[in-house]
Short mmCIF file of C-alpha atoms in Angstrom, two decimals:
data_model
loop_
_atom_site.label_atom_id
_atom_site.label_comp_id
_atom_site.label_asym_id
_atom_site.label_seq_id
_atom_site.Cartn_x
_atom_site.Cartn_y
_atom_site.Cartn_z
CA UNK U 18 -22.68 -29.11 25.33
CA UNK U 19 -23.68 -32.54 26.56
CA UNK U 20 -22.07 -35.24 28.62
CA UNK U 21 -21.39 -37.13 25.38
CA UNK U 22 -19.37 -34.36 23.74
CA UNK U 23 -15.74 -34.31 24.79
CA UNK U 24 -14.95 -31.21 26.76
CA UNK U 25 -11.98 -30.55 24.55
CA UNK U 26 -14.29 -30.10 21.52
CA UNK U 27 -16.48 -27.71 23.46
CA UNK U 28 -13.46 -25.68 24.49
CA UNK U 29 -12.29 -25.53 20.87
CA UNK U 30 -15.72 -24.25 19.83
CA UNK U 31 -15.20 -21.28 22.13
CA UNK U 32 -12.62 -20.09 19.62
CA UNK U 33 -15.34 -19.44 17.08
CA UNK U 34 -17.33 -17.37 19.55
CA UNK U 35 -14.60 -14.81 20.01
CA UNK U 36 -12.65 -13.32 17.10
CA UNK U 37 -11.87 -10.01 15.47
CA UNK U 38 -14.47 -8.57 13.19
CA UNK U 39 -13.23 -7.70 9.68
CA UNK U 40 -13.50 -3.96 10.20
CA UNK U 41 -11.67 -4.23 13.54
CA UNK U 42 -8.82 -6.12 11.95
CA UNK U 43 -8.58 -3.71 9.03
CA UNK U 44 -8.63 -0.68 11.32
CA UNK U 45 -5.89 -2.30 13.41
CA UNK U 46 -3.84 -2.98 10.31
CA UNK U 47 -4.15 0.61 9.10
CA UNK U 48 -3.21 1.91 12.55
CA UNK U 49 -0.17 -0.35 12.66
CA UNK U 50 0.97 0.73 9.19
CA UNK U 51 0.59 4.39 10.18
CA UNK U 52 2.61 3.70 13.32
CA UNK U 53 5.32 1.96 11.35
CA UNK U 54 5.50 4.81 8.89
CA UNK U 55 5.53 7.51 11.59
CA UNK U 56 8.19 5.76 13.54
CA UNK U 57 10.60 5.54 10.63
CA UNK U 58 13.95 7.05 11.39
CA UNK U 59 15.02 9.58 8.74
CA UNK U 60 17.46 8.13 6.23
CA UNK U 61 20.74 10.00 6.18
CA UNK U 62 21.06 11.65 2.81
CA UNK U 63 24.04 10.51 0.74
CA UNK U 64 24.68 14.23 0.28
CA UNK U 65 24.83 14.93 4.02
CA UNK U 66 28.63 14.93 3.99
CA UNK U 67 28.58 17.93 1.65
CA UNK U 68 26.94 19.95 4.38
CA UNK U 69 29.28 18.98 7.22
CA UNK U 70 30.54 22.19 8.91
CA UNK U 71 34.08 21.81 7.60
CA UNK U 72 32.86 21.36 4.02
CA UNK U 73 30.03 23.86 4.06
CA UNK U 74 31.70 26.65 2.17
CA UNK U 75 33.38 24.37 -0.32
CA UNK U 76 30.02 22.68 -0.99
CA UNK U 77 28.22 26.01 -1.37
CA UNK U 78 30.83 27.12 -3.91
CA UNK U 79 30.49 23.88 -5.88
CA UNK U 80 26.71 24.12 -5.85
CA UNK U 81 26.93 27.73 -7.05
CA UNK U 82 29.16 26.67 -9.93
CA UNK U 83 27.01 23.70 -10.76
CA UNK U 84 23.62 25.33 -10.55
CA UNK U 85 24.09 28.94 -11.47
CA UNK U 86 27.79 29.92 -11.58
CA UNK U 87 28.52 29.36 -15.22
CA UNK U 88 24.97 29.07 -16.53
CA UNK U 89 25.91 25.86 -18.30
CA UNK U 90 23.71 23.61 -16.25
CA UNK U 91 20.95 26.17 -16.23
CA UNK U 92 21.07 26.45 -20.02
CA UNK U 93 21.06 22.69 -20.44
CA UNK U 94 17.57 22.43 -18.95
CA UNK U 95 15.73 22.56 -22.28
CA UNK U 96 18.48 21.08 -24.44
CA UNK U 97 17.31 18.52 -26.97
CA UNK U 98 19.27 15.61 -28.49
CA UNK U 99 21.90 16.97 -30.86
CA UNK U 100 22.56 20.01 -28.66
CA UNK U 101 25.99 19.77 -26.93
CA UNK U 102 24.31 20.61 -23.60
CA UNK U 103 21.95 17.64 -23.88
CA UNK U 104 24.39 15.32 -22.12
CA UNK U 105 24.79 17.91 -19.30
CA UNK U 106 21.01 17.84 -18.88
CA UNK U 107 20.97 14.04 -18.69
CA UNK U 108 24.00 13.51 -16.47
CA UNK U 109 24.09 16.63 -14.26
CA UNK U 110 21.07 18.95 -14.30
CA UNK U 111 18.30 16.39 -13.90
CA UNK U 112 20.09 14.19 -11.30
CA UNK U 113 20.95 17.31 -9.26
CA UNK U 114 17.36 18.48 -9.39
CA UNK U 115 16.13 15.03 -8.35
CA UNK U 116 18.60 14.90 -5.42
CA UNK U 117 17.11 18.14 -4.06
CA UNK U 118 13.57 16.74 -3.92
CA UNK U 119 13.05 15.29 -0.45
CA UNK U 120 9.37 14.38 -0.68
CA UNK U 121 9.23 10.76 -1.97
CA UNK U 122 5.96 11.30 -3.87
CA UNK U 123 7.29 14.38 -5.67
CA UNK U 124 10.56 12.62 -6.43
CA UNK U 125 8.71 9.74 -8.09
CA UNK U 126 6.51 12.18 -10.04
CA UNK U 127 9.69 13.82 -11.35
CA UNK U 128 11.08 10.44 -12.39
CA UNK U 129 7.85 9.73 -14.32
CA UNK U 130 8.28 13.12 -16.02
CA UNK U 131 11.87 12.18 -16.92
CA UNK U 132 10.63 8.91 -18.44
CA UNK U 133 8.15 10.86 -20.54
CA UNK U 134 10.87 13.28 -21.66
CA UNK U 135 13.22 10.46 -22.69
CA UNK U 136 10.56 8.82 -24.84
CA UNK U 137 9.64 12.13 -26.48
CA UNK U 138 13.33 12.81 -27.19
CA UNK U 139 13.73 9.31 -28.60
CA UNK U 140 10.77 9.87 -30.90
CA UNK U 141 12.37 13.15 -32.06
CA UNK U 142 15.68 11.43 -32.81
CA UNK U 143 13.97 8.50 -34.56
CA UNK U 144 12.08 10.86 -36.87
CA UNK U 145 15.16 12.95 -37.74
CA UNK U 146 16.90 12.46 -41.07
CA UNK U 147 19.94 10.64 -39.73
CA UNK U 148 19.19 9.21 -36.29
CA UNK U 149 22.48 8.99 -34.38
CA UNK U 150 22.83 5.49 -32.81
CA UNK U 151 24.99 6.81 -29.94
CA UNK U 152 22.37 9.39 -28.99
CA UNK U 153 19.66 6.75 -29.18
CA UNK U 154 21.72 4.46 -26.92
CA UNK U 155 22.27 7.33 -24.46
CA UNK U 156 18.55 8.04 -24.30
CA UNK U 157 17.69 4.34 -24.03
CA UNK U 158 20.01 3.86 -21.05
CA UNK U 159 18.61 6.94 -19.33
CA UNK U 160 15.07 5.67 -19.95
CA UNK U 161 15.84 2.24 -18.46
CA UNK U 162 17.44 3.90 -15.41
CA UNK U 163 14.29 6.02 -14.87
CA UNK U 164 12.06 2.95 -15.07
CA UNK U 165 14.27 1.13 -12.53
CA UNK U 166 14.10 4.12 -10.15
CA UNK U 167 10.32 4.35 -10.41
CA UNK U 168 9.88 0.59 -9.91
CA UNK U 169 12.00 0.79 -6.78
CA UNK U 170 9.94 3.73 -5.50
CA UNK U 171 6.64 1.90 -6.10
CA UNK U 172 7.97 -1.15 -4.26
CA UNK U 173 9.00 1.14 -1.41
CA UNK U 174 5.51 2.70 -1.26
CA UNK U 175 3.75 -0.69 -1.16
CA UNK U 176 6.16 -2.07 1.44
CA UNK U 177 5.47 0.83 3.78
CA UNK U 178 1.73 0.65 3.17
CA UNK U 179 1.54 3.92 1.21
CA UNK U 180 -0.89 2.32 -1.19
CA UNK U 181 -2.37 5.55 -2.54
CA UNK U 182 1.10 6.83 -3.49
CA UNK U 183 1.95 3.45 -5.06
CA UNK U 184 -1.26 3.51 -7.10
CA UNK U 185 -0.69 7.06 -8.30
CA UNK U 186 2.92 6.41 -9.33
CA UNK U 187 2.02 3.13 -11.08
CA UNK U 188 -0.90 4.74 -12.90
CA UNK U 189 1.08 7.80 -14.02
CA UNK U 190 3.84 5.54 -15.33
CA UNK U 191 1.26 3.37 -17.09
CA UNK U 192 -0.27 6.42 -18.84
CA UNK U 193 3.13 7.53 -20.13
CA UNK U 194 4.04 4.05 -21.33
CA UNK U 195 0.69 3.34 -23.05
CA UNK U 196 0.80 6.64 -24.91
CA UNK U 197 4.39 6.17 -26.01
CA UNK U 198 3.77 2.58 -27.01
CA UNK U 199 1.30 3.95 -29.59
CA UNK U 200 3.66 6.72 -30.63
CA UNK U 201 6.57 4.31 -31.10
CA UNK U 202 4.35 1.94 -33.10
CA UNK U 203 3.40 4.77 -35.49
CA UNK U 204 7.05 5.83 -35.87
CA UNK U 205 8.15 2.24 -36.56
CA UNK U 206 5.44 1.89 -39.16
CA UNK U 207 6.55 5.09 -40.87
CA UNK U 208 10.29 4.27 -40.61
CA UNK U 209 10.89 0.56 -41.16
CA UNK U 210 14.67 1.08 -41.45
CA UNK U 211 15.09 2.28 -37.87
CA UNK U 212 18.02 0.78 -35.96
CA UNK U 213 17.94 -2.16 -33.58
CA UNK U 214 18.29 0.31 -30.68
CA UNK U 215 14.85 1.65 -31.46
CA UNK U 216 13.45 -1.88 -31.35
CA UNK U 217 15.17 -2.39 -27.98
CA UNK U 218 13.42 0.66 -26.51
CA UNK U 219 10.10 -0.50 -27.91
CA UNK U 220 10.58 -3.88 -26.23
CA UNK U 221 11.58 -2.18 -22.99
CA UNK U 222 8.41 -0.05 -23.05
CA UNK U 223 6.32 -3.18 -23.63
CA UNK U 224 7.98 -5.02 -20.72
CA UNK U 225 7.71 -2.06 -18.35
CA UNK U 226 4.05 -1.64 -19.24
CA UNK U 227 3.40 -5.34 -18.60
CA UNK U 228 5.09 -4.95 -15.19
CA UNK U 229 2.79 -2.07 -14.22
CA UNK U 230 -0.24 -4.10 -15.30
CA UNK U 231 0.94 -7.08 -13.23
CA UNK U 232 1.01 -5.16 -9.98
CA UNK U 233 -1.95 -2.92 -10.69
CA UNK U 234 -4.59 -5.28 -9.25
CA UNK U 235 -2.61 -5.93 -6.06
CA UNK U 236 -2.19 -2.23 -5.41
CA UNK U 237 -5.89 -1.53 -6.09
CA UNK U 238 -6.88 -4.32 -3.69
CA UNK U 239 -4.55 -2.85 -1.08
CA UNK U 240 -6.20 0.57 -1.50
CA UNK U 241 -9.65 -1.02 -1.11
CA UNK U 242 -8.52 -2.94 1.98
CA UNK U 243 -6.86 -0.07 3.78
CA UNK U 244 -9.31 2.59 2.62
CA UNK U 245 -8.58 6.18 1.69
CA UNK U 246 -8.67 9.14 4.01
CA UNK U 247 -10.41 12.41 3.19
CA UNK U 248 -7.26 14.52 2.67
CA UNK U 249 -5.83 12.00 0.14
CA UNK U 250 -9.11 11.88 -1.75
CA UNK U 251 -9.46 15.69 -1.80
CA UNK U 252 -5.91 16.07 -3.06
CA UNK U 253 -6.49 13.51 -5.82
CA UNK U 254 -9.80 15.11 -6.79
CA UNK U 255 -8.25 18.59 -7.09
CA UNK U 256 -5.34 17.24 -9.13
CA UNK U 257 -7.58 15.46 -11.61
CA UNK U 258 -10.09 18.29 -11.99
CA UNK U 259 -7.15 20.67 -12.64
CA UNK U 260 -5.70 18.25 -15.21
CA UNK U 261 -9.06 18.07 -16.98
CA UNK U 262 -9.24 21.87 -17.13
CA UNK U 263 -5.63 22.04 -18.38
CA UNK U 264 -6.42 19.56 -21.15
CA UNK U 265 -9.43 21.62 -22.22
CA UNK U 266 -7.24 24.75 -22.42
CA UNK U 267 -4.57 22.85 -24.34
CA UNK U 268 -7.08 21.58 -26.89
CA UNK U 269 -8.48 25.07 -27.35
CA UNK U 270 -4.98 26.48 -27.92
CA UNK U 271 -3.98 23.75 -30.37
CA UNK U 272 -7.27 23.11 -32.13
CA UNK U 273 -6.92 25.77 -34.83
CA UNK U 274 -3.33 24.79 -35.63
CA UNK U 275 -4.06 21.13 -36.32
CA UNK U 276 -5.56 19.45 -39.33
CA UNK U 277 -9.14 18.28 -39.17
CA UNK U 278 -8.90 14.55 -38.50
CA UNK U 279 -9.85 12.02 -35.83
CA UNK U 280 -12.76 14.15 -34.58
CA UNK U 281 -14.57 11.21 -33.20
CA UNK U 282 -11.52 9.88 -31.36
CA UNK U 283 -11.07 13.14 -29.45
CA UNK U 284 -14.78 13.55 -28.71
CA UNK U 285 -15.13 9.92 -27.62
CA UNK U 286 -12.03 10.11 -25.41
CA UNK U 287 -13.28 13.23 -23.65
CA UNK U 288 -16.76 11.75 -23.14
CA UNK U 289 -15.29 8.57 -21.64
CA UNK U 290 -13.04 10.54 -19.30
CA UNK U 291 -15.95 12.71 -18.16
CA UNK U 292 -18.06 9.59 -17.49
CA UNK U 293 -15.35 8.20 -15.20
CA UNK U 294 -15.07 11.58 -13.43
CA UNK U 295 -18.82 11.63 -12.86
CA UNK U 296 -18.68 8.11 -11.39
CA UNK U 297 -15.87 9.24 -9.09
CA UNK U 298 -17.96 12.19 -7.85
CA UNK U 299 -20.97 9.93 -7.26
CA UNK U 300 -18.87 7.40 -5.31
CA UNK U 301 -17.64 10.25 -3.16
CA UNK U 302 -21.19 11.42 -2.50
CA UNK U 303 -22.01 7.84 -1.48
CA UNK U 304 -19.07 8.06 0.96
CA UNK U 305 -17.18 5.28 -0.78
CA UNK U 306 -13.82 7.03 -0.62
CA UNK U 307 -11.72 4.08 -1.77
CA UNK U 308 -13.87 3.57 -4.88
CA UNK U 309 -13.86 7.31 -5.57
CA UNK U 310 -10.07 7.39 -5.29
CA UNK U 311 -9.69 4.48 -7.70
CA UNK U 312 -12.03 6.12 -10.22
CA UNK U 313 -10.20 9.46 -10.01
CA UNK U 314 -6.95 7.57 -10.57
CA UNK U 315 -8.44 5.87 -13.65
CA UNK U 316 -9.55 9.28 -14.97
CA UNK U 317 -6.01 10.56 -14.34
CA UNK U 318 -4.56 7.66 -16.32
CA UNK U 319 -6.75 8.41 -19.33
CA UNK U 320 -6.16 12.17 -19.12
CA UNK U 321 -2.37 11.83 -18.98
CA UNK U 322 -2.36 9.32 -21.82
CA UNK U 323 -4.53 11.56 -23.95
CA UNK U 324 -2.43 14.62 -23.14
CA UNK U 325 0.77 12.79 -24.15
CA UNK U 326 -0.77 11.76 -27.47
CA UNK U 327 -1.93 15.31 -28.19
CA UNK U 328 1.55 16.67 -27.48
CA UNK U 329 3.10 14.03 -29.76
CA UNK U 330 0.65 14.93 -32.50
CA UNK U 331 1.49 18.62 -32.12
CA UNK U 332 5.28 18.29 -31.71
CA UNK U 333 6.02 15.38 -34.01
CA UNK U 334 3.24 15.91 -36.52
CA UNK U 335 2.57 12.20 -36.68
CA UNK U 336 -1.21 12.49 -36.88
CA UNK U 337 -2.35 10.51 -33.89
CA UNK U 338 -4.96 13.04 -32.86
CA UNK U 339 -6.21 16.15 -34.60
CA UNK U 340 -8.68 18.76 -33.42
CA UNK U 341 -11.61 19.81 -35.49
CA UNK U 342 -14.60 22.03 -35.53
CA UNK U 343 -16.56 19.30 -33.74
CA UNK U 344 -14.06 19.35 -30.87
CA UNK U 345 -14.25 23.14 -30.72
CA UNK U 346 -18.01 22.83 -30.35
CA UNK U 347 -17.54 20.29 -27.58
CA UNK U 348 -15.14 22.55 -25.71
CA UNK U 349 -17.47 25.52 -25.91
CA UNK U 350 -20.34 23.55 -24.28
CA UNK S 18 19.89 -3.80 8.79
CA UNK S 19 16.51 -4.79 10.22
CA UNK S 20 15.99 -8.56 9.97
CA UNK S 21 12.20 -8.51 9.76
CA UNK S 22 10.93 -6.44 6.86
CA UNK S 23 7.91 -4.19 7.14
CA UNK S 24 6.05 -6.42 4.74
CA UNK S 25 6.85 -9.52 6.82
CA UNK S 26 5.65 -7.79 9.97
CA UNK S 27 2.34 -6.77 8.41
CA UNK S 28 1.95 -10.41 7.37
CA UNK S 29 2.57 -11.41 10.98
CA UNK S 30 -0.25 -9.07 11.95
CA UNK S 31 -2.55 -10.66 9.37
CA UNK S 32 -1.61 -14.15 10.61
CA UNK S 33 -1.67 -13.65 14.38
CA UNK S 34 -3.85 -10.63 15.26
CA UNK S 35 -6.94 -12.79 15.69
CA UNK S 36 -5.44 -15.29 18.09
CA UNK S 37 -3.57 -12.66 20.10
CA UNK S 38 -6.85 -10.78 20.48
CA UNK S 39 -8.64 -13.97 21.55
CA UNK S 40 -5.91 -14.81 24.06
CA UNK S 41 -6.16 -11.35 25.64
CA UNK S 42 -9.96 -11.37 25.69
CA UNK S 43 -9.99 -14.60 27.69
CA UNK S 44 -7.35 -13.18 30.01
CA UNK S 45 -9.10 -9.93 30.83
CA UNK S 46 -12.75 -10.44 29.80
CA UNK S 47 -13.16 -7.02 28.17
CA UNK S 48 -13.39 -6.80 24.38
CA UNK S 49 -12.52 -3.12 23.97
CA UNK S 50 -9.54 -3.32 26.29
CA UNK S 51 -8.46 -6.50 24.52
CA UNK S 52 -8.46 -4.65 21.20
CA UNK S 53 -6.20 -1.98 22.70
CA UNK S 54 -3.84 -4.53 24.21
CA UNK S 55 -3.69 -6.52 20.98
CA UNK S 56 -2.78 -3.35 19.09
CA UNK S 57 -0.26 -2.38 21.75
CA UNK S 58 1.33 -5.82 21.42
CA UNK S 59 2.09 -5.27 17.76
CA UNK S 60 3.28 -1.67 18.04
CA UNK S 61 5.62 -2.55 20.90
CA UNK S 62 6.97 -5.53 18.98
CA UNK S 63 7.63 -3.30 16.00
CA UNK S 64 9.46 -0.80 18.21
CA UNK S 65 11.56 -3.70 19.53
CA UNK S 66 12.50 -4.60 15.97
CA UNK S 67 13.19 -0.99 15.02
CA UNK S 68 15.74 -0.86 17.82
CA UNK S 69 17.76 -3.46 15.96
CA UNK S 70 16.64 -6.56 17.83
CA UNK S 71 15.94 -9.86 16.14
CA UNK S 72 12.97 -12.12 16.81
CA UNK S 73 13.41 -15.78 15.99
CA UNK S 74 9.88 -16.94 16.81
CA UNK S 75 7.43 -14.12 16.08
CA UNK S 76 4.34 -15.96 17.30
CA UNK S 77 5.83 -16.84 20.68
CA UNK S 78 7.20 -13.30 21.11
CA UNK S 79 3.78 -11.78 20.42
CA UNK S 80 2.12 -14.06 22.95
CA UNK S 81 4.70 -13.25 25.61
CA UNK S 82 4.27 -9.53 25.01
CA UNK S 83 0.47 -9.79 25.08
CA UNK S 84 0.67 -11.85 28.24
CA UNK S 85 2.80 -9.24 29.99
CA UNK S 86 0.49 -6.44 28.92
CA UNK S 87 -2.59 -8.36 30.10
CA UNK S 88 -1.28 -9.07 33.60
CA UNK S 89 -2.40 -5.78 35.09
CA UNK S 90 -5.84 -6.07 33.57
CA UNK S 91 -6.68 -9.61 34.66
CA UNK S 92 -10.33 -10.09 35.43
CA UNK S 93 -10.77 -10.09 39.19
CA UNK S 94 -14.19 -11.62 39.41
CA UNK S 95 -14.88 -15.24 38.63
CA UNK S 96 -18.44 -15.36 37.44
CA UNK S 97 -19.10 -14.91 33.74
CA UNK S 98 -22.53 -13.66 32.76
CA UNK S 99 -24.37 -13.96 29.45
CA UNK S 100 -24.11 -10.19 29.04
CA UNK S 101 -20.34 -10.33 29.45
CA UNK S 102 -20.15 -13.19 26.98
CA UNK S 103 -22.16 -11.21 24.48
CA UNK S 104 -19.87 -8.24 24.93
CA UNK S 105 -16.69 -10.27 24.61
CA UNK S 106 -17.88 -12.12 21.52
CA UNK S 107 -19.04 -8.91 19.89
CA UNK S 108 -22.55 -10.28 19.72
CA UNK S 109 -24.78 -8.35 17.34
CA UNK S 110 -28.45 -9.37 17.21
CA UNK S 111 -28.63 -7.96 13.65
CA UNK S 112 -25.73 -10.04 12.45
CA UNK S 113 -26.75 -13.54 11.40
CA UNK S 114 -23.16 -14.71 11.80
CA UNK S 115 -23.26 -14.02 15.53
CA UNK S 116 -23.69 -16.96 17.84
CA UNK S 117 -27.20 -17.40 19.16
CA UNK S 118 -27.93 -16.25 22.73
CA UNK S 119 -28.41 -19.91 23.75
CA UNK S 120 -24.94 -20.86 22.52
CA UNK S 121 -23.46 -17.79 24.16
CA UNK S 122 -25.16 -18.72 27.44
CA UNK S 123 -23.61 -22.18 27.21
CA UNK S 124 -20.20 -20.62 26.56
CA UNK S 125 -20.65 -18.20 29.46
CA UNK S 126 -21.29 -21.12 31.78
CA UNK S 127 -18.20 -22.95 30.57
CA UNK S 128 -16.08 -19.88 30.99
CA UNK S 129 -17.40 -19.39 34.52
CA UNK S 130 -16.11 -22.83 35.41
CA UNK S 131 -12.77 -22.08 33.76
CA UNK S 132 -12.55 -18.90 35.80
CA UNK S 133 -12.71 -20.99 38.97
CA UNK S 134 -9.38 -22.56 38.05
CA UNK S 135 -6.15 -20.82 38.98
CA UNK S 136 -4.93 -18.21 36.45
CA UNK S 137 -2.03 -20.26 35.09
CA UNK S 138 -4.35 -23.18 34.36
CA UNK S 139 -6.89 -20.89 32.69
CA UNK S 140 -4.11 -19.54 30.50
CA UNK S 141 -3.06 -23.03 29.51
CA UNK S 142 -6.59 -23.96 28.43
CA UNK S 143 -6.88 -20.77 26.39
CA UNK S 144 -3.63 -21.39 24.56
CA UNK S 145 -4.21 -25.09 23.92
CA UNK S 146 -7.89 -25.26 23.02
CA UNK S 147 -9.10 -21.81 22.11
CA UNK S 148 -6.04 -20.81 20.12
CA UNK S 149 -4.95 -24.28 19.04
CA UNK S 150 -1.26 -23.92 19.90
CA UNK S 151 0.94 -27.01 20.01
CA UNK S 152 2.42 -28.15 23.30
CA UNK S 153 5.93 -27.18 22.21
CA UNK S 154 4.83 -23.65 21.32
CA UNK S 155 3.03 -23.26 24.63
CA UNK S 156 6.20 -24.39 26.36
CA UNK S 157 8.17 -21.68 24.60
CA UNK S 158 5.65 -18.98 25.52
CA UNK S 159 5.40 -19.99 29.16
CA UNK S 160 9.03 -20.96 29.55
CA UNK S 161 8.33 -24.57 30.53
CA UNK S 162 9.32 -27.96 29.16
CA UNK S 163 6.83 -29.60 26.73
CA UNK S 164 6.41 -32.65 29.00
CA UNK S 165 5.44 -30.41 31.90
CA UNK S 166 2.92 -28.63 29.68
CA UNK S 167 1.37 -31.96 28.57
CA UNK S 168 0.91 -33.09 32.16
CA UNK S 169 -0.55 -29.76 33.21
CA UNK S 170 -3.03 -29.77 30.31
CA UNK S 171 -4.21 -33.23 31.28
CA UNK S 172 -4.67 -32.20 34.91
CA UNK S 173 -6.44 -28.99 33.86
CA UNK S 174 -9.03 -30.92 31.86
CA UNK S 175 -9.61 -33.36 34.72
CA UNK S 176 -10.11 -30.49 37.13
CA UNK S 177 -12.53 -28.75 34.78
CA UNK S 178 -14.53 -31.94 34.33
CA UNK S 179 -14.83 -32.31 38.10
CA UNK S 180 -16.14 -28.75 38.40
CA UNK S 181 -18.65 -29.45 35.66
CA UNK S 182 -19.56 -32.84 37.15
CA UNK S 183 -18.59 -34.56 33.90
CA UNK S 184 -15.97 -36.98 35.16
#
């Protein structure tokens, strides 16, 4: 500072001498988000009125009837399209089950599972001899509703700073949609006379997949910025390692029942997944938890997608993936 | 329904955390305490919003809250040493982005002179020059008319120049 420099400029330069460091600001941000999340008042359940003292016994009776009293709802659980109980499953059993899940992460996981079920059921209907347009429309509407619910949940997770949960939900949904996009493409190729409803679902899957891809980078950046804590990473690691083991068991069970085709696809897919898992473990050893979490999530995406394709191959017989002796050798290693 | 969304509030943190921190540091002269007070400012503001209140000017509200929280921790002594300046600026000899010790010494001297002014004048200089707030915004934070603020800023600079023998 000299006599020539205006004092005002010197004072302004003081601003640059004192500021938050990046890690301080990020730590503050994470702390604030945790505070905001912790301080959230519980949302009154829309079903709370059913449990008001005056209605308790009436509600308990209704629940008994609905869930176990007549066995109708219970029996509808595994009903497939064409079964008279299928509509009970769609309109009563599954929504009731969902309403009883209070953990937001588990609720979203269930909605992803419902999305997967709808697409599998649609594929079944599309491959039947006389696909019923009304059933296809029913399934399509239920599928669109599931997607809307999941999208709302993901938005809720990102708004409240639950970036890990947002990433997991978005990735799981992406795996389901990518796998079914391939399945639907194969079905359309094999059945060119399918109705316009089928085309509408295909378009909806494409749009929903594009939406997950649009927000994917933002969510990943948010995870990198806020970091990942040890419990979240451990939980993700255990989930993915268990999924990998489950897939191995599934392939061993199904291998001998499937025709010998696409050996290289299966072997390549498994090798790629294992490479990503190894990178995730190494990132964890290097104490880069955020990177490790992202890699585990990528492995999860590939595993779920692969699993869905294997199930479609087994249940629909549409030849996407077949096991072979080469795969059996791989699994025994 | 809450008027300020959670996303909007986190954005407010991203936009204003730095200047709130800087404001508090120059008020109390302790970096670690300033970090706590800055954080406290945001959590208390969020609690205020959660209780159903509305904030029309977030920036001004944050400054007022930070100001109130800083009052009890105002630096009592007037002198400002190089060591204190290094601490407040988060000086790290390993970090090439840190200001050099010579620059920090110069800043420490300037701040010592500022500390000789009365607290309300010091605050004015911090808000106007170190945080770059407009006169109107300063008026809102301090509860004074913009014209009064302009006059006070002018007098503050003149007084500082006298102390530094620059007039």
